[in-house]
Amino acid sequence: MTKRSWDTIPESEVTPEEVYLDRRQFIAAAGVAGAAAAALTPEGIAAAVRTVRAQRGASQEAQEYTWGAEMQDELSSYDLVTGHNNFYEFGTGKGDPARYSGEFRPRPWSVEVSGEVNKPGTYDLDDLYDPSWIEDRIYRLRCVEAWSLTIPWRGFALRNLISRVEPTSNAKYVAFETVYRPDEMPGQNRRVLDWPYVEGLRIDEAANELTFLATGLYGRDLPNQNGAPLRLVVPWKYGFKHIKSIVRIHFQETMPPTTWNLSAPQEYGFYANVNPNVDHPRWSQATHRVLPGIRRTDTLMFNGYADQVQHMYAGMDLARWY
Ligand code: MTE
């Protein structure tokens, strides 16, 4: 099993296990010789889960996809990932998105791809990506509020979609927009932020191998509170860049506005790369809490993904371009 460059989470932190299953059955499914390696990589986990599903029947797949008790302080449980959220369209409390997103309808869904591309269009979600692009990846999510979760995403690399729509040479940035549906998203009836939520990346960031559009987590479709049916995952950036429930992807020449920068420009920049050396004006970013615990862990430069991304910022003053 090859370890891919972004699989930075140490093996000791990652042991998938089925709490509803006998551990030996899971290891057997993963393949005895490959068990340790399988535990380490998204492919290994996906392969093992597929085998288990085939053995047990797909109906139980969601419940079966969980992690070993001994690792729960390192890998975030399904309940935590889907119960502790930031999604202000459904309220500002961490439990609000799970509580108030029941009316939200993530299907049917279409995404408009527009601007500086040779192949603009409005794509039904199922036509936006090729099923062969789908993969599972485990990434740490570091929120700017100094907590982190480690989440097994399902989805596809944004670079696949970028190649398909053929950006022109004027495409220097990619702008993303969340759906605006105040009838289904109660938080949009309050002016906590300027709706719709918008985010953006530089084109090379968007095309980086790590940049991911998630359609699921823990092997099942994204729950509404996590940004169904399509959300961005950029693991070296603070969580607020991970825009949810995306309806528009626009390629453009100029740097697009971003919601938190508009809301508090002195606190949130465009790049928002995880950086333990640059504090938030109101708190330190040197450490964070690994939820659900209270223990603090050192925050790593680029959230531990420096090898894959630091070349994109050569020559930039990372303190100034926070
Ligand atoms: N996207 C939208 N549209 N609205 C939001 O309020 N919150 C962001 C980001 N994406 C947010 C959003 C923040 S601050 C974080 S930390 C992550 O979503 C949280 O993602 P999660 O709830 O799936 O862990």
PDB file of N, CA and C in Angstrom, residues 189-235:
ATOM      1  N   ASN A 189     -31.652  34.309   7.607  1.00  0.00           N
ATOM      2  CA  ASN A 189     -32.608  35.378   7.889  1.00  0.00           C
ATOM      3  C   ASN A 189     -32.066  36.387   8.890  1.00  0.00           C
ATOM      4  N   ARG A 190     -30.887  36.089   9.406  1.00  0.00           N
ATOM      5  CA  ARG A 190     -30.226  37.025  10.317  1.00  0.00           C
ATOM      6  C   ARG A 190     -28.959  37.556   9.653  1.00  0.00           C
ATOM      7  N   ARG A 191     -28.626  38.787   9.922  1.00  0.00           N
ATOM      8  CA  ARG A 191     -27.499  39.399   9.220  1.00  0.00           C
ATOM      9  C   ARG A 191     -26.185  39.210   9.991  1.00  0.00           C
ATOM     10  N   VAL A 192     -25.942  37.976  10.419  1.00  0.00           N
ATOM     11  CA  VAL A 192     -24.688  37.696  11.134  1.00  0.00           C
ATOM     12  C   VAL A 192     -23.502  37.864  10.195  1.00  0.00           C
ATOM     13  N   LEU A 193     -23.698  37.415   8.954  1.00  0.00           N
ATOM     14  CA  LEU A 193     -22.689  37.567   7.899  1.00  0.00           C
ATOM     15  C   LEU A 193     -23.427  38.080   6.666  1.00  0.00           C
ATOM     16  N   ASP A 194     -22.654  38.513   5.674  1.00  0.00           N
ATOM     17  CA  ASP A 194     -23.249  38.874   4.383  1.00  0.00           C
ATOM     18  C   ASP A 194     -23.512  37.590   3.605  1.00  0.00           C
ATOM     19  N   TRP A 195     -24.761  37.317   3.281  1.00  0.00           N
ATOM     20  CA  TRP A 195     -25.072  36.102   2.518  1.00  0.00           C
ATOM     21  C   TRP A 195     -25.113  36.415   1.032  1.00  0.00           C
ATOM     22  N   PRO A 196     -24.835  35.488   0.144  1.00  0.00           N
ATOM     23  CA  PRO A 196     -24.342  34.155   0.459  1.00  0.00           C
ATOM     24  C   PRO A 196     -22.870  34.166   0.884  1.00  0.00           C
ATOM     25  N   TYR A 197     -22.483  33.134   1.645  1.00  0.00           N
ATOM     26  CA  TYR A 197     -21.085  32.921   2.059  1.00  0.00           C
ATOM     27  C   TYR A 197     -20.253  32.734   0.797  1.00  0.00           C
ATOM     28  N   VAL A 198     -19.129  33.438   0.724  1.00  0.00           N
ATOM     29  CA  VAL A 198     -18.239  33.314  -0.444  1.00  0.00           C
ATOM     30  C   VAL A 198     -16.812  33.045   0.018  1.00  0.00           C
ATOM     31  N   GLU A 199     -16.084  32.343  -0.812  1.00  0.00           N
ATOM     32  CA  GLU A 199     -14.684  32.043  -0.519  1.00  0.00           C
ATOM     33  C   GLU A 199     -13.889  32.037  -1.813  1.00  0.00           C
ATOM     34  N   GLY A 200     -12.569  31.921  -1.696  1.00  0.00           N
ATOM     35  CA  GLY A 200     -11.761  31.922  -2.906  1.00  0.00           C
ATOM     36  C   GLY A 200     -10.376  31.351  -2.676  1.00  0.00           C
ATOM     37  N   LEU A 201      -9.775  30.934  -3.762  1.00  0.00           N
ATOM     38  CA  LEU A 201      -8.400  30.420  -3.762  1.00  0.00           C
ATOM     39  C   LEU A 201      -7.672  31.003  -4.956  1.00  0.00           C
ATOM     40  N   ARG A 202      -6.361  31.078  -4.855  1.00  0.00           N
ATOM     41  CA  ARG A 202      -5.566  31.365  -6.037  1.00  0.00           C
ATOM     42  C   ARG A 202      -5.622  30.119  -6.908  1.00  0.00           C
ATOM     43  N   ILE A 203      -5.424  30.277  -8.225  1.00  0.00           N
ATOM     44  CA  ILE A 203      -5.610  29.126  -9.123  1.00  0.00           C
ATOM     45  C   ILE A 203      -4.632  27.990  -8.819  1.00  0.00           C
ATOM     46  N   ASP A 204      -3.390  28.341  -8.423  1.00  0.00           N
ATOM     47  CA  ASP A 204      -2.445  27.251  -8.117  1.00  0.00           C
ATOM     48  C   ASP A 204      -2.829  26.534  -6.830  1.00  0.00           C
ATOM     49  N   GLU A 205      -3.414  27.266  -5.879  1.00  0.00           N
ATOM     50  CA  GLU A 205      -3.911  26.608  -4.670  1.00  0.00           C
ATOM     51  C   GLU A 205      -5.063  25.668  -5.019  1.00  0.00           C
ATOM     52  N   ALA A 206      -5.932  26.157  -5.896  1.00  0.00           N
ATOM     53  CA  ALA A 206      -7.087  25.339  -6.291  1.00  0.00           C
ATOM     54  C   ALA A 206      -6.635  24.066  -7.004  1.00  0.00           C
ATOM     55  N   ALA A 207      -5.545  24.172  -7.759  1.00  0.00           N
ATOM     56  CA  ALA A 207      -5.059  23.029  -8.525  1.00  0.00           C
ATOM     57  C   ALA A 207      -4.057  22.178  -7.751  1.00  0.00           C
ATOM     58  N   ASN A 208      -3.759  22.570  -6.507  1.00  0.00           N
ATOM     59  CA  ASN A 208      -2.822  21.772  -5.699  1.00  0.00           C
ATOM     60  C   ASN A 208      -3.382  20.367  -5.486  1.00  0.00           C
ATOM     61  N   GLU A 209      -2.484  19.398  -5.391  1.00  0.00           N
ATOM     62  CA  GLU A 209      -2.944  18.003  -5.242  1.00  0.00           C
ATOM     63  C   GLU A 209      -3.813  17.780  -4.002  1.00  0.00           C
ATOM     64  N   LEU A 210      -3.654  18.603  -2.972  1.00  0.00           N
ATOM     65  CA  LEU A 210      -4.424  18.402  -1.746  1.00  0.00           C
ATOM     66  C   LEU A 210      -5.859  18.908  -1.821  1.00  0.00           C
ATOM     67  N   THR A 211      -6.107  19.870  -2.692  1.00  0.00           N
ATOM     68  CA  THR A 211      -7.394  20.576  -2.669  1.00  0.00           C
ATOM     69  C   THR A 211      -8.513  19.654  -3.143  1.00  0.00           C
ATOM     70  N   PHE A 212      -9.547  19.569  -2.333  1.00  0.00           N
ATOM     71  CA  PHE A 212     -10.509  18.487  -2.459  1.00  0.00           C
ATOM     72  C   PHE A 212     -11.925  19.048  -2.417  1.00  0.00           C
ATOM     73  N   LEU A 213     -12.801  18.481  -3.231  1.00  0.00           N
ATOM     74  CA  LEU A 213     -14.228  18.784  -3.089  1.00  0.00           C
ATOM     75  C   LEU A 213     -14.872  17.548  -2.486  1.00  0.00           C
ATOM     76  N   ALA A 214     -15.382  17.690  -1.283  1.00  0.00           N
ATOM     77  CA  ALA A 214     -15.949  16.525  -0.587  1.00  0.00           C
ATOM     78  C   ALA A 214     -17.427  16.383  -0.921  1.00  0.00           C
ATOM     79  N   THR A 215     -17.804  15.145  -1.173  1.00  0.00           N
ATOM     80  CA  THR A 215     -19.213  14.788  -1.363  1.00  0.00           C
ATOM     81  C   THR A 215     -19.686  13.896  -0.211  1.00  0.00           C
ATOM     82  N   GLY A 216     -18.728  13.480   0.628  1.00  0.00           N
ATOM     83  CA  GLY A 216     -19.097  12.575   1.717  1.00  0.00           C
ATOM     84  C   GLY A 216     -18.060  12.570   2.808  1.00  0.00           C
ATOM     85  N   LEU A 217     -18.378  11.873   3.881  1.00  0.00           N
ATOM     86  CA  LEU A 217     -17.400  11.612   4.939  1.00  0.00           C
ATOM     87  C   LEU A 217     -17.766  10.285   5.586  1.00  0.00           C
ATOM     88  N   TYR A 218     -16.765   9.628   6.161  1.00  0.00           N
ATOM     89  CA  TYR A 218     -16.975   8.306   6.743  1.00  0.00           C
ATOM     90  C   TYR A 218     -17.692   7.371   5.764  1.00  0.00           C
ATOM     91  N   GLY A 219     -17.389   7.514   4.485  1.00  0.00           N
ATOM     92  CA  GLY A 219     -17.926   6.577   3.507  1.00  0.00           C
ATOM     93  C   GLY A 219     -19.390   6.749   3.172  1.00  0.00           C
ATOM     94  N   ARG A 220     -20.012   7.809   3.645  1.00  0.00           N
ATOM     95  CA  ARG A 220     -21.416   8.048   3.297  1.00  0.00           C
ATOM     96  C   ARG A 220     -21.581   9.479   2.820  1.00  0.00           C
ATOM     97  N   ASP A 221     -22.757   9.801   2.256  1.00  0.00           N
ATOM     98  CA  ASP A 221     -22.975  11.159   1.750  1.00  0.00           C
ATOM     99  C   ASP A 221     -22.790  12.184   2.861  1.00  0.00           C
ATOM    100  N   LEU A 222     -22.384  13.387   2.471  1.00  0.00           N
ATOM    101  CA  LEU A 222     -22.220  14.464   3.447  1.00  0.00           C
ATOM    102  C   LEU A 222     -23.545  14.742   4.142  1.00  0.00           C
ATOM    103  N   PRO A 223     -23.553  14.795   5.458  1.00  0.00           N
ATOM    104  CA  PRO A 223     -24.747  15.278   6.152  1.00  0.00           C
ATOM    105  C   PRO A 223     -24.931  16.782   5.866  1.00  0.00           C
ATOM    106  N   ASN A 224     -26.173  17.256   5.979  1.00  0.00           N
ATOM    107  CA  ASN A 224     -26.436  18.673   5.698  1.00  0.00           C
ATOM    108  C   ASN A 224     -25.515  19.586   6.495  1.00  0.00           C
ATOM    109  N   GLN A 225     -25.301  19.264   7.777  1.00  0.00           N
ATOM    110  CA  GLN A 225     -24.527  20.163   8.636  1.00  0.00           C
ATOM    111  C   GLN A 225     -23.061  20.259   8.236  1.00  0.00           C
ATOM    112  N   ASN A 226     -22.583  19.312   7.437  1.00  0.00           N
ATOM    113  CA  ASN A 226     -21.185  19.350   6.991  1.00  0.00           C
ATOM    114  C   ASN A 226     -21.027  19.959   5.596  1.00  0.00           C
ATOM    115  N   GLY A 227     -22.143  20.428   5.017  1.00  0.00           N
ATOM    116  CA  GLY A 227     -22.026  21.138   3.743  1.00  0.00           C
ATOM    117  C   GLY A 227     -22.538  20.382   2.546  1.00  0.00           C
ATOM    118  N   ALA A 228     -23.538  19.524   2.764  1.00  0.00           N
ATOM    119  CA  ALA A 228     -24.106  18.754   1.664  1.00  0.00           C
ATOM    120  C   ALA A 228     -24.579  19.678   0.555  1.00  0.00           C
ATOM    121  N   PRO A 229     -24.479  19.218  -0.693  1.00  0.00           N
ATOM    122  CA  PRO A 229     -23.892  17.943  -1.105  1.00  0.00           C
ATOM    123  C   PRO A 229     -22.430  18.087  -1.561  1.00  0.00           C
ATOM    124  N   LEU A 230     -21.860  19.299  -1.456  1.00  0.00           N
ATOM    125  CA  LEU A 230     -20.519  19.524  -2.007  1.00  0.00           C
ATOM    126  C   LEU A 230     -19.848  20.639  -1.226  1.00  0.00           C
ATOM    127  N   ARG A 231     -18.667  20.351  -0.653  1.00  0.00           N
ATOM    128  CA  ARG A 231     -17.961  21.399   0.102  1.00  0.00           C
ATOM    129  C   ARG A 231     -16.459  21.288  -0.156  1.00  0.00           C
ATOM    130  N   LEU A 232     -15.807  22.424   0.043  1.00  0.00           N
ATOM    131  CA  LEU A 232     -14.372  22.496  -0.209  1.00  0.00           C
ATOM    132  C   LEU A 232     -13.589  21.991   1.011  1.00  0.00           C
ATOM    133  N   VAL A 233     -12.460  21.338   0.752  1.00  0.00           N
ATOM    134  CA  VAL A 233     -11.549  20.933   1.824  1.00  0.00           C
ATOM    135  C   VAL A 233     -10.125  21.337   1.415  1.00  0.00           C
ATOM    136  N   VAL A 234      -9.550  22.257   2.169  1.00  0.00           N
ATOM    137  CA  VAL A 234      -8.178  22.740   1.906  1.00  0.00           C
ATOM    138  C   VAL A 234      -7.412  22.624   3.222  1.00  0.00           C
ATOM    139  N   PRO A 235      -6.796  21.464   3.481  1.00  0.00           N
ATOM    140  CA  PRO A 235      -6.387  21.127   4.840  1.00  0.00           C
ATOM    141  C   PRO A 235      -5.280  21.993   5.418  1.00  0.00           C
TER     142      PRO A 235
END
